[in-house]
Short mmCIF file of C-alpha atoms (C1' of nucleotides) in Angstrom, two decimals:
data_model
loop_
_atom_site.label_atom_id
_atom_site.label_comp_id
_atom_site.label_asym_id
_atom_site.label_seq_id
_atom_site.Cartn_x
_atom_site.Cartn_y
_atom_site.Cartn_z
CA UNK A 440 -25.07 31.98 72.70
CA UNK A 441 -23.42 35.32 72.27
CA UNK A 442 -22.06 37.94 75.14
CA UNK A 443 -24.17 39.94 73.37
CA UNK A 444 -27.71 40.75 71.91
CA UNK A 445 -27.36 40.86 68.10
CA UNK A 446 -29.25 38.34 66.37
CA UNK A 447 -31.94 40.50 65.19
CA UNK A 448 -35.10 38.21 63.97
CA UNK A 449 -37.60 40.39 61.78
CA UNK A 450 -41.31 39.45 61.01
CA UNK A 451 -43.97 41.37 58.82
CA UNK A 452 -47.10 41.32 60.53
CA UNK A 453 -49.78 39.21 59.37
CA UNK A 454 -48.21 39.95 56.15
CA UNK A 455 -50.22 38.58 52.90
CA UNK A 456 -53.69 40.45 54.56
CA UNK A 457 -51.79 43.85 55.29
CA UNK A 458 -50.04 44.05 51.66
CA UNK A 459 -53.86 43.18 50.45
CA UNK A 460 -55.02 46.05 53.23
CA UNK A 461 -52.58 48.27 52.18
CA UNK A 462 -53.39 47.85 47.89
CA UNK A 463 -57.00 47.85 49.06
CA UNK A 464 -58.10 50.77 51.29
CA UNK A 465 -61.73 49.90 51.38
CA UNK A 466 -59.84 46.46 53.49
CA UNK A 467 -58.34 48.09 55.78
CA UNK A 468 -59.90 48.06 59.47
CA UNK A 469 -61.98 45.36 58.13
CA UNK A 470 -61.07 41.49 58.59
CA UNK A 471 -59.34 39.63 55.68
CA UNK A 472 -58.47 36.28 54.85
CA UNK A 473 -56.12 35.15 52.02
CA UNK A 474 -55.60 31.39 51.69
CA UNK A 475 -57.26 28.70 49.36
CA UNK A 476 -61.05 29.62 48.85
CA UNK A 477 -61.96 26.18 47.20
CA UNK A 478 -63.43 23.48 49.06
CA UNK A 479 -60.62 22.23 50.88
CA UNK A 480 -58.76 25.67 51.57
CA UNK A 481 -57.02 26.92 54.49
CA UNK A 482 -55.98 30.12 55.57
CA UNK A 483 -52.70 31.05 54.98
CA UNK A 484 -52.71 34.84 56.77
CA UNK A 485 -55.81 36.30 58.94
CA UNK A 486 -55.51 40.32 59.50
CA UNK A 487 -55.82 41.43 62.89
CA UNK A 488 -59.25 42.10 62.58
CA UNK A 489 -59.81 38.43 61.44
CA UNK A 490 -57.98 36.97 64.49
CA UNK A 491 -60.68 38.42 67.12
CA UNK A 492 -62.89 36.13 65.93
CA UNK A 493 -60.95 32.78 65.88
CA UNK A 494 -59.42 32.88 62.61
CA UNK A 495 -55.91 31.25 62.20
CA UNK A 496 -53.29 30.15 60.39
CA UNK A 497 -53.99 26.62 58.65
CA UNK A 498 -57.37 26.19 60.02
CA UNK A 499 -59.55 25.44 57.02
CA UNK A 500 -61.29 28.12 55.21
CA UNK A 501 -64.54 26.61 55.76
CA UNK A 502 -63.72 26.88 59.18
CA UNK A 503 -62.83 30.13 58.84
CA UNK A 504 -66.02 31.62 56.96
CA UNK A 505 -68.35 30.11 59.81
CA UNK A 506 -66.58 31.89 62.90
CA UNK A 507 -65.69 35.25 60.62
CA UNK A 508 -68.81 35.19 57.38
CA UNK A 509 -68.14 39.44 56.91
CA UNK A 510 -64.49 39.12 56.32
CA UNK A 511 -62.96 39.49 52.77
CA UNK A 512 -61.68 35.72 51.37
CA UNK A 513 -58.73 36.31 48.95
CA UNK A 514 -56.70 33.66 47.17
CA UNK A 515 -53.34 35.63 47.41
CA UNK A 516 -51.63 38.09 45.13
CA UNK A 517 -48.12 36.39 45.15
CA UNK A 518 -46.01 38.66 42.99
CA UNK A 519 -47.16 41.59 45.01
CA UNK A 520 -46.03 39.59 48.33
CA UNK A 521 -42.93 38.89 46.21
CA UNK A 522 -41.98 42.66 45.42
CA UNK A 523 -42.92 43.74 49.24
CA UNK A 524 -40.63 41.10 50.58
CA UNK A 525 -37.91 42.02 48.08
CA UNK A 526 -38.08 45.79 49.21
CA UNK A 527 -37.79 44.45 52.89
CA UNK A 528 -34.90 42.36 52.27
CA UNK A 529 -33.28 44.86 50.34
CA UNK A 530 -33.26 47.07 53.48
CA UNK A 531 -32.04 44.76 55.62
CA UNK A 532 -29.34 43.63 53.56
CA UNK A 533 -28.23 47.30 53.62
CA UNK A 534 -28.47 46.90 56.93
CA UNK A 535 -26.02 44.08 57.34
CA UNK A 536 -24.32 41.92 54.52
CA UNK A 537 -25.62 38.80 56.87
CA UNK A 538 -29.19 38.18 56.47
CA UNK A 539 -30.89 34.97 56.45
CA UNK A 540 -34.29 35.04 55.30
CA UNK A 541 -36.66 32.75 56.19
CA UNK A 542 -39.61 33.14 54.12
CA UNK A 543 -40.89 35.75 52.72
CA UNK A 544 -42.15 37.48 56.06
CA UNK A 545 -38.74 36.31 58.49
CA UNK A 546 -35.35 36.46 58.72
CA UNK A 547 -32.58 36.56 60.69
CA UNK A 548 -30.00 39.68 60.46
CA UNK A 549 -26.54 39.18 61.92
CA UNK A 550 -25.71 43.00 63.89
CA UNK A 551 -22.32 41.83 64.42
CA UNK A 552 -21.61 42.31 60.75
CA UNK A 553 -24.19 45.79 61.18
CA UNK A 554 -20.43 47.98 61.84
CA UNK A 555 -22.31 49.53 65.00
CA UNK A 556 -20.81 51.04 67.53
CA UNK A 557 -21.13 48.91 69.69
CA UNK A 558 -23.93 45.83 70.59
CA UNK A 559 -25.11 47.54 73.70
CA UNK A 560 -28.70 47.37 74.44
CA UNK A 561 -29.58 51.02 74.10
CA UNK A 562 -27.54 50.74 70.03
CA UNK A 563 -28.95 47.71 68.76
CA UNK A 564 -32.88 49.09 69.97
CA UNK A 565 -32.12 52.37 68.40
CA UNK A 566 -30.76 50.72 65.50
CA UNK A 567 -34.12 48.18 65.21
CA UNK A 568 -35.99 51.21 65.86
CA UNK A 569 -34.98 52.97 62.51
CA UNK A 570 -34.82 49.95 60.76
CA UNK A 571 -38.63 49.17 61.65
CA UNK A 572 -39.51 52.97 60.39
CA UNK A 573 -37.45 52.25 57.43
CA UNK A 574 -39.83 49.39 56.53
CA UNK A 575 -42.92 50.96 57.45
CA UNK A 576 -41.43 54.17 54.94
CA UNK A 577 -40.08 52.13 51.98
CA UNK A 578 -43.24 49.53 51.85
CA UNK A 579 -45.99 51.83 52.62
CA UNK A 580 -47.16 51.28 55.41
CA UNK A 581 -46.39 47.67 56.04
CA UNK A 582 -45.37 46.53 59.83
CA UNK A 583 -42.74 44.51 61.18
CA UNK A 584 -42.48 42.64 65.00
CA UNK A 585 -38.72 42.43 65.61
CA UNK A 586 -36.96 40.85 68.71
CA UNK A 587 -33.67 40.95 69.71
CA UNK A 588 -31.22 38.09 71.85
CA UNK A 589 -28.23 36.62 71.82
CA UNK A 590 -29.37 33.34 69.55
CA UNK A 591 -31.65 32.95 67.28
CA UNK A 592 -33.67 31.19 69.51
CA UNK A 593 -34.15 34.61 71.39
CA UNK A 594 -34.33 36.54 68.57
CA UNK A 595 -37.44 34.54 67.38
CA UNK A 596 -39.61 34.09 71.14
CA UNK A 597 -38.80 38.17 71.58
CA UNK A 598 -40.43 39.17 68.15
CA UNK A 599 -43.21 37.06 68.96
CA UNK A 600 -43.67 38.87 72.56
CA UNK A 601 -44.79 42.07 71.55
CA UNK A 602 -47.19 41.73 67.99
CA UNK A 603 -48.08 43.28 65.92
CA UNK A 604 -45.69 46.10 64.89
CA UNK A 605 -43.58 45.46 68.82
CA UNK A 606 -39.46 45.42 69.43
CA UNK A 607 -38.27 43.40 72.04
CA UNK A 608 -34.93 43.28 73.44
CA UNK A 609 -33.72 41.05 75.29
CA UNK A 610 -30.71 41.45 77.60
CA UNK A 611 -28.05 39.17 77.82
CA UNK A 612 -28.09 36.81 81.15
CA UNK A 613 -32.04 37.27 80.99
CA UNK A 614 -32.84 34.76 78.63
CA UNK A 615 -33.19 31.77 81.40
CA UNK A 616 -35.50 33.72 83.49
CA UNK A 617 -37.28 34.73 80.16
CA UNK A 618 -37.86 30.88 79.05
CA UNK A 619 -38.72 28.81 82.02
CA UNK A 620 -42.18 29.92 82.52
CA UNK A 621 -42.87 29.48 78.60
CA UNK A 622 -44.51 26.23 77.50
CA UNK A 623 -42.73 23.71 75.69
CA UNK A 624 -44.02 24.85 72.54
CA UNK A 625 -42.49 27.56 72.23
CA UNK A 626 -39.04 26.11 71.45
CA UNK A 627 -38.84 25.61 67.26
CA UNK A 628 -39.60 22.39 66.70
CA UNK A 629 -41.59 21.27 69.19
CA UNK A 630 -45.08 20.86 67.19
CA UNK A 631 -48.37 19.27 68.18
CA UNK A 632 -46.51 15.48 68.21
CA UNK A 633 -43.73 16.61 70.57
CA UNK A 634 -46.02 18.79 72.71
CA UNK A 635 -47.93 15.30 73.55
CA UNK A 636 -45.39 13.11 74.07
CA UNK A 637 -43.56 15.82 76.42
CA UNK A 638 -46.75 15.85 77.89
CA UNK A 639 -47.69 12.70 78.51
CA UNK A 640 -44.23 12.55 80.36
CA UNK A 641 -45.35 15.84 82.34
CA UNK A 642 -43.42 18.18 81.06
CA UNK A 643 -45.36 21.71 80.15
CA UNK A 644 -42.85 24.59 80.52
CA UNK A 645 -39.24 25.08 79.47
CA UNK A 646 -38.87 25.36 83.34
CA UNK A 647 -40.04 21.37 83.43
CA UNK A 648 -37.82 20.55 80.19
CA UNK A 649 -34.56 21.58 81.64
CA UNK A 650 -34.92 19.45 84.79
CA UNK A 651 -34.67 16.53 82.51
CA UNK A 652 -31.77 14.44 81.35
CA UNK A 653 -30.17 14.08 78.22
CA UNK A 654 -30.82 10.15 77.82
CA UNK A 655 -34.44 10.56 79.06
CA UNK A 656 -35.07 13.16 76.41
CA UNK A 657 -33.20 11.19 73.80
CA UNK A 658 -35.68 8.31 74.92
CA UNK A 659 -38.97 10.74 74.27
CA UNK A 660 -38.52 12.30 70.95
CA UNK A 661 -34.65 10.78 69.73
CA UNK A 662 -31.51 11.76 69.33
CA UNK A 663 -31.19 14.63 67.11
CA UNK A 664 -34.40 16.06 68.74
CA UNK A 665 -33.40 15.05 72.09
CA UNK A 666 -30.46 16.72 72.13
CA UNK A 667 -31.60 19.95 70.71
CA UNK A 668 -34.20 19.78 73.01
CA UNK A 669 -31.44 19.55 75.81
CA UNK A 670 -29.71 22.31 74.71
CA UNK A 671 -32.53 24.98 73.75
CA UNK A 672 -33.73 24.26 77.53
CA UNK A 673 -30.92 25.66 78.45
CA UNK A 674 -30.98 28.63 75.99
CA UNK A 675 -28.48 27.01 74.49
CA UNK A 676 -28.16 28.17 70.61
CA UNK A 677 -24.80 28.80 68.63
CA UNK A 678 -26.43 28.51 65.28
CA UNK A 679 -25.05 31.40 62.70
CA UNK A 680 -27.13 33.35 60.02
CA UNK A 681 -26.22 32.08 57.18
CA UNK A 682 -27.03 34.23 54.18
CA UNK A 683 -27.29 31.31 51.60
CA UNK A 684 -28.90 28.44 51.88
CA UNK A 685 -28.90 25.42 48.84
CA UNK A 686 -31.62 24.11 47.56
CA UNK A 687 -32.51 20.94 48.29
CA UNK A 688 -35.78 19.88 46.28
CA UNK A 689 -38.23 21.66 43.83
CA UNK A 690 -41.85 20.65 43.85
CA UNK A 691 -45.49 20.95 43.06
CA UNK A 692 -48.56 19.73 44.64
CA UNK A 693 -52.28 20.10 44.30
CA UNK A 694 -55.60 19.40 46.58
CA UNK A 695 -58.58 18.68 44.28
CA UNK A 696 -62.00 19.80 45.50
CA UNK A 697 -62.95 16.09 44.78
CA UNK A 698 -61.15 12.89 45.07
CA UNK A 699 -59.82 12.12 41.98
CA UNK A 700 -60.52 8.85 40.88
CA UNK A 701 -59.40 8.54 36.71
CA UNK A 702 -56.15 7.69 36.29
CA UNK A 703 -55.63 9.13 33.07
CA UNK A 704 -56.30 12.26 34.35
CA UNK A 705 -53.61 11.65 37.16
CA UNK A 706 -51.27 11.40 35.21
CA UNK A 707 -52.17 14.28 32.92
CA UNK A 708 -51.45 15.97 36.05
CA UNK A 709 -48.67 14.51 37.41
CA UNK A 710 -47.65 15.50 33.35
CA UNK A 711 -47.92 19.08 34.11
CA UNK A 712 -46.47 19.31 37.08
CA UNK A 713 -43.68 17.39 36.15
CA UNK A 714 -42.96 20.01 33.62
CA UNK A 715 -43.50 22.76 36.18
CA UNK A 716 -40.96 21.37 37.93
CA UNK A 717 -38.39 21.08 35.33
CA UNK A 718 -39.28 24.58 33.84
CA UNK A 719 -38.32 26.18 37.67
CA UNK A 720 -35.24 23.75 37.85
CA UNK A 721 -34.15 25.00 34.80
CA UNK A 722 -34.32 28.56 35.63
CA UNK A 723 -32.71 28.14 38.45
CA UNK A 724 -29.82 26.15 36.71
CA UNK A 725 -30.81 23.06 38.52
CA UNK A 726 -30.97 19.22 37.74
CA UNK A 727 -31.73 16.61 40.04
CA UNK A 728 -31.49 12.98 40.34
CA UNK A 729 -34.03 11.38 42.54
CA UNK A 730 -38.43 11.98 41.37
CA UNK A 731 -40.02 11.48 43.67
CA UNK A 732 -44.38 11.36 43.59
CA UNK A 733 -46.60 12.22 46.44
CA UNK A 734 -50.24 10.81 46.48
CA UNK A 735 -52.74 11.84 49.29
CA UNK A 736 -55.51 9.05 49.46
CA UNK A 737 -59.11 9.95 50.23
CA UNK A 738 -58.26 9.45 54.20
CA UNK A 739 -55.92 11.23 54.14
CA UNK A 740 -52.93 8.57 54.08
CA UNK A 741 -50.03 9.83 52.43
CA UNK A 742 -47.60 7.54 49.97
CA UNK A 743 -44.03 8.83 48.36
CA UNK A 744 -42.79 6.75 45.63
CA UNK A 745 -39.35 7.33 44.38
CA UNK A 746 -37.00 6.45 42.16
CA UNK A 747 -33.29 8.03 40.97
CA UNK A 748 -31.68 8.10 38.11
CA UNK A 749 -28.06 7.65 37.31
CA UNK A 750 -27.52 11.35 36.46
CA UNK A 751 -29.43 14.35 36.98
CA UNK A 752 -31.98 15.48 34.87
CA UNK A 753 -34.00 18.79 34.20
CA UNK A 754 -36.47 17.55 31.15
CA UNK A 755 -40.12 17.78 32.37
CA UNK A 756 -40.39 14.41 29.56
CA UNK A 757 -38.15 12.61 32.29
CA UNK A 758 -39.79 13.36 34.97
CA UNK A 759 -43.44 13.25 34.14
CA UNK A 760 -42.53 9.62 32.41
CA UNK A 761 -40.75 8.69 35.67
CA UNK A 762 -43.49 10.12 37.96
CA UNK A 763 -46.20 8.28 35.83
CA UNK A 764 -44.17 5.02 36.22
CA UNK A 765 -44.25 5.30 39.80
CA UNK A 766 -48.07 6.22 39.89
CA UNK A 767 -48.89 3.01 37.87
CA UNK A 768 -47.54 1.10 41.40
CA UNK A 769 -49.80 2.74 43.63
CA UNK A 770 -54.06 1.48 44.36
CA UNK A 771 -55.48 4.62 44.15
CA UNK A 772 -58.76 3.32 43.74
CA UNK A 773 -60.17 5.03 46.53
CA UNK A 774 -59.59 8.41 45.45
CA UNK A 775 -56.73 11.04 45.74
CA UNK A 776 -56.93 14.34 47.19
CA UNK A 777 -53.88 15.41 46.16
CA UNK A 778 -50.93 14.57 43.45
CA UNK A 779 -47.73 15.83 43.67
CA UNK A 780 -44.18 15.74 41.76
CA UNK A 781 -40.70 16.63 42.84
CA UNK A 782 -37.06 16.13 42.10
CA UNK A 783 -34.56 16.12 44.72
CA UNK A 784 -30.85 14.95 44.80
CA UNK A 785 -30.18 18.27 43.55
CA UNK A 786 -26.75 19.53 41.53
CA UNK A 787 -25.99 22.87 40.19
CA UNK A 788 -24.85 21.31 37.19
CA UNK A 789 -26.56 19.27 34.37
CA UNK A 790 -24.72 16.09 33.18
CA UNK A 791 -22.25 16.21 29.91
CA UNK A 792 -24.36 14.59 27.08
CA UNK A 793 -21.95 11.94 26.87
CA UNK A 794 -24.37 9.86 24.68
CA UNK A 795 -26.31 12.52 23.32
CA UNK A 796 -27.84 10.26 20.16
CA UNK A 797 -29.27 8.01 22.57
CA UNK A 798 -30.91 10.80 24.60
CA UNK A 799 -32.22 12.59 21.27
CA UNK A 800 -33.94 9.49 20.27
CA UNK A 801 -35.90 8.80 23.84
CA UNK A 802 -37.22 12.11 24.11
CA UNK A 803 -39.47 11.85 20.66
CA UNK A 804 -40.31 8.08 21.21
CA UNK A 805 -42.70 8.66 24.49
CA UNK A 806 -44.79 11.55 23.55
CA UNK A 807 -46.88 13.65 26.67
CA UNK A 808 -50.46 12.79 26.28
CA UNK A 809 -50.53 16.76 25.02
CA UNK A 810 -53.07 18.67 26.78
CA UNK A 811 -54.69 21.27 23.88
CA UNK A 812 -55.38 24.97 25.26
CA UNK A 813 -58.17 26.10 23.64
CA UNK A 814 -58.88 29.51 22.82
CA UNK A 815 -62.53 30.17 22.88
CA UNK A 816 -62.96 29.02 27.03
CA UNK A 817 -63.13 31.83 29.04
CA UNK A 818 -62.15 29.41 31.91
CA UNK A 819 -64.91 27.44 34.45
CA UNK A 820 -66.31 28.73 37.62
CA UNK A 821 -68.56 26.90 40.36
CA UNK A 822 -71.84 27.17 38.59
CA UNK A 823 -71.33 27.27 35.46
CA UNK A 824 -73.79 24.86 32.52
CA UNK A 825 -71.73 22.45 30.98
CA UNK A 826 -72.05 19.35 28.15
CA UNK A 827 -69.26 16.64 28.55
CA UNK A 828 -69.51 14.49 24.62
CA UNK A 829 -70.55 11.52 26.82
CA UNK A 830 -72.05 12.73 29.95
CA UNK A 831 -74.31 15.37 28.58
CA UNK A 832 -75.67 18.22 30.72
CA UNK A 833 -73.79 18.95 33.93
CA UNK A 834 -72.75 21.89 35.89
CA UNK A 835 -69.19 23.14 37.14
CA UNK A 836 -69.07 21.89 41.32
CA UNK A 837 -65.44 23.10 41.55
CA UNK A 838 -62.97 24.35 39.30
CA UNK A 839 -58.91 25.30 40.04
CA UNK A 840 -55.52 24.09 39.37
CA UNK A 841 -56.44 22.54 35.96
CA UNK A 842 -59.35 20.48 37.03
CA UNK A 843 -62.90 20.81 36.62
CA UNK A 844 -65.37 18.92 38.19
CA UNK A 845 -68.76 18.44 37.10
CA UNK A 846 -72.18 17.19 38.92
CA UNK A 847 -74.23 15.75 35.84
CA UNK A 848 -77.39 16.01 37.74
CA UNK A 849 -80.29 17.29 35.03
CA UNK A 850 -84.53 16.77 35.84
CA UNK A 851 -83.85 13.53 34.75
CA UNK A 852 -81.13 12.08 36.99
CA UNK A 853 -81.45 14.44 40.18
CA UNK A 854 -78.50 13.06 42.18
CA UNK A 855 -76.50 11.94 38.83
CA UNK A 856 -72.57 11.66 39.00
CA UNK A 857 -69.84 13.58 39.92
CA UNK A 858 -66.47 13.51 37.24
CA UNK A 859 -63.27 15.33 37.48
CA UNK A 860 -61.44 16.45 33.78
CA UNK A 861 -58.49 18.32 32.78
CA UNK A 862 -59.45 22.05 32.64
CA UNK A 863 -58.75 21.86 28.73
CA UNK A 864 -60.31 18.20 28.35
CA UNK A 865 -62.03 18.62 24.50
CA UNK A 866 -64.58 16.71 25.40
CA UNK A 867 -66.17 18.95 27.72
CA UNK A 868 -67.77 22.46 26.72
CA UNK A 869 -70.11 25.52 27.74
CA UNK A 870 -73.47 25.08 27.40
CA UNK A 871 -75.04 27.45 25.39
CA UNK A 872 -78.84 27.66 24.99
CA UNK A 873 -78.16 27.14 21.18
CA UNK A 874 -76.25 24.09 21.73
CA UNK A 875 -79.79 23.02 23.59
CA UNK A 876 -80.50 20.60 21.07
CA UNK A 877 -76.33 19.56 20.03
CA UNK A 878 -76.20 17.84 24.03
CA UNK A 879 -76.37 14.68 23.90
CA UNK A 880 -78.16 12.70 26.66
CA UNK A 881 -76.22 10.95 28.96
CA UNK A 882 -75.12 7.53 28.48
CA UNK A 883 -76.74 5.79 31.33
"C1'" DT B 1035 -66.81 17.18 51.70
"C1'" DC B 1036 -61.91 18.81 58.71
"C1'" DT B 1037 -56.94 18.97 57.37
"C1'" DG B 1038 -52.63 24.04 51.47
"C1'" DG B 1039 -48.18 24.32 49.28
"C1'" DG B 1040 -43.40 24.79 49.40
"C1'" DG B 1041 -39.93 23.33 51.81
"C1'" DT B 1042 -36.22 21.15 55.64
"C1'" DC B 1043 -34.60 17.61 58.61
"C1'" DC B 1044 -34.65 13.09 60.93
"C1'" DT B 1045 -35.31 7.98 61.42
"C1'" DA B 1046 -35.02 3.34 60.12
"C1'" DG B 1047 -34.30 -0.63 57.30
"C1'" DG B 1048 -32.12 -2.91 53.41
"C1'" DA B 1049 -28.56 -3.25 49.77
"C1'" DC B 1050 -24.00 -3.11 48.92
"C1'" DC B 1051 -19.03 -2.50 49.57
"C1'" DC B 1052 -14.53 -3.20 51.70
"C1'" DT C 908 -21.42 -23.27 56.79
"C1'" DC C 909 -25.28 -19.38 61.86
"C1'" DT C 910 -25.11 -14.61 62.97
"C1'" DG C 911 -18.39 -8.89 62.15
"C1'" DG C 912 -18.64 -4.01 61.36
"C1'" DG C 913 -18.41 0.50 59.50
"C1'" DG C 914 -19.79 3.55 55.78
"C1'" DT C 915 -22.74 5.07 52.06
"C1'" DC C 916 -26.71 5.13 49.21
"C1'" DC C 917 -31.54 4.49 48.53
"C1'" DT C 918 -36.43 4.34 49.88
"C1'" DA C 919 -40.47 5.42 52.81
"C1'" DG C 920 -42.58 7.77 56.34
"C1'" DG C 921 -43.23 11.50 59.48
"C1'" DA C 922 -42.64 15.94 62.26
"C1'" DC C 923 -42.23 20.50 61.65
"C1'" DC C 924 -41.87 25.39 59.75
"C1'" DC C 925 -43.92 29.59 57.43
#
DNA sequence: TCTGGGGTCCTAGGACCC
DNA sequence: TCTGGGGTCCTAGGACCC
């Protein structure tokens, strides 16, 4: 903790709805959603108008269109959330050479390295103040909730105290005062788990936390959390911005509207994202050592398999081969919501090809199952008439991150099956009226 | 059809080494 | 010829954050 307030903590308000507010004018006023719109979506950002009625952060989209059916669903226009947040960090960064940014919403900015004046209250609000008109100028219209302390513990609770589009200062030698009638909750790190066991123990506010020991709270949530704990009760905080921050792991993930169940399509997809992976490790210079696969059964049970190699590797061939291998381990004959591939064990370097002959010859000798992009699909939406070769007549049910699945239900078979394929499997096509008499029947 | 996707950090047990 | 001990690496799971 600092003698004085300058750990400045910035935060866009509700920012993915107000960038689509601010592109859209006939949005704005109006309540917006953006998150996942598919069957097992939840809402990443709810504007304003959205919140009055109960919408919030990672409840599920269905959940979401039932309390709030007027408001605007939007799956998210990343690269313009990208280019805002650039902008934004841009200004900060001009605003101090110590910024840590968070996301693409937060960060920290470190006013000690700002060359003010001084860090007396009255500077560092007049300085936020521009800063926050600055934003609002350079993006457009977009609004930020700062807050001001002398951690960032502080800096984070003030922002929060005064949203949307608020500054909050607060003075050093008020930050006890300012805590102990806060619940527990609001300390980072203390989630839904924490907040029960703290509970359960009867502690609610910071007020509560501080009055216990060190060894009790080491005994409640363990040592590293116990301790922290300890010390953020007390307002207690000497962590520094720090502008760059390594990369530990590179991933990619997917929720299917229904539970896959065909494993060659698993690891068609484990395939792809495998080479996602590499292709983003790559461009960031990157190689990695340890794969590591993440399957989310039907109830919800998650599994990690992992496995490391002897040197790091950034060939999406490696990793999809590894990630298969460790799917082939796994009973996934329940179903799997989601499929996932990462690398971690990261190094900014990628290993001299001390053998390269060997490594040439490997590559060629386990060829991808190669998934064929066709040219003449226009792409499948929830609706849609289908044929599968072997199936026969179906329609789309749900259709997004390269999977399609189909509900074969015709006059003849009413409640008939439900498959999942590859968004480019060959064997499934339009239906076109011509093709009427080309479908064959289904099998059984 | 409750429960995304991209991350970070911590814990705990076993293998292995000196 | 019971069971040391510290350190590191690896694997699996879980809490949490935005």
């Amino acid at each position: 903790m600092r003698a004085h307030a300058s750990v400045l903590h910035l935060d866009l308000d509700a920012f993915f709805a107000a960038v689509e507010q601010r592109d859209k004018p006939s949005l704005r006023g109006k309540p917006v959603v953006v998150g996942g719109v598919g069957g097992r979506g939840v809402v990443a950002t709810a504007s304003y108008e959205a919140r009055k009625y109960g919408v919030r952060s990672a409840m599920s989209t269905r959940e979401a269109r039932s309390r709030c059916p007027h408001a605007a669903f939007l799956t998210g226009r990343f690269h313009a959330y990208r280019d805002a947040s650039t902008i934004v960090m841009g200004l900060l960064r001009a605003a101090s050479p110590l910024v840590e940014p968070l996301s693409l919403d937060e960060a920290f900015v470190d006013l000690e390295a700002a060359g003010l004046p001084d860090l007396e209250v009255p500077t560092v609000t007049a300085f936020a103040q521009e800063l926050r008109e600055r934003v609002r100028d350079q993006t457009e219209g977009l609004t930020a909730s700062v807050g001001i302390g002398t951690s960032k513990f502080i800096a984070k609770v003030a922002s929060d105290l005064d949203k949307p589009d608020g500054l909050v200062v607060v003075a050093p030698g008020t930050e006890q005062e300012l805590l102990r009638p806060m619940h527990v909750s609001v300390i980072p790190g203390v989630g839904p788990v924490t907040v029960e066991r703290l509970r359960r123990a009867g502690i609610h506010t910071v007020a509560d936390l501080e009055a216990v020991s060190l060894e009790e709270l080491v005994r409640l949530v363990g040592n590293a959390h116990g301790s922290g704990l300890f010390a953020l009760a007390r307002a207690e905080d000497d962590r520094t911005v720090e502008p760059e921050r390594e990369t530990k792991s590179v991933s990619s993930e997917g929720t299917y509207d229904t539970d896959l169940t065909d494993r060659a399509l698993m690891e068609q997809l484990l395939t792809r994202q495998a080479r996602e992976v590499a292709a983003r490790l790559s461009k960031q210079g990157l190689s990695g050592r340890t794969v590591t696969i993440k399957v989310r059964l039907h109830d919800f049970t998650t599994l990690n398999r992992s496995t490391t190699l002897p040197s790091p590797t950034d060939s999406g061939a490696t990793i999809a081969r590894l990630a298969r291998g460790l799917l082939a381990d796994l009973d996934t004959s329940g179903g799997v919501r989601l499929l996932g591939v990462g690398v971690s064990g990261l190094a900014d370097w990628i290993q001299e090809d001390l053998f390269g002959e060997t490594e040439q010859e490997e590559e060629p000798e386990a060829p991808e199952p190669e998934i064929v992009r066709s040219r003449d699909r226009p792409g499948w939406a929830p609706g849609m008439d289908v044929v599968h070769d072997e199936m026969g007549r179906g329609w789309v049910w749900g259709a997004g991150r390269g999977v399609v699945t189909v509900r074969f239900e015709t006059a003849q078979t009413p409640a008939g099956p439900v498959r999942s394929y590859a968004d480019d499997d060959p064997h499934l096509h339009h239906w076109r009226p011509e093709q009427a008499e080309a479908g064959a029947p289904p099998e059984e």
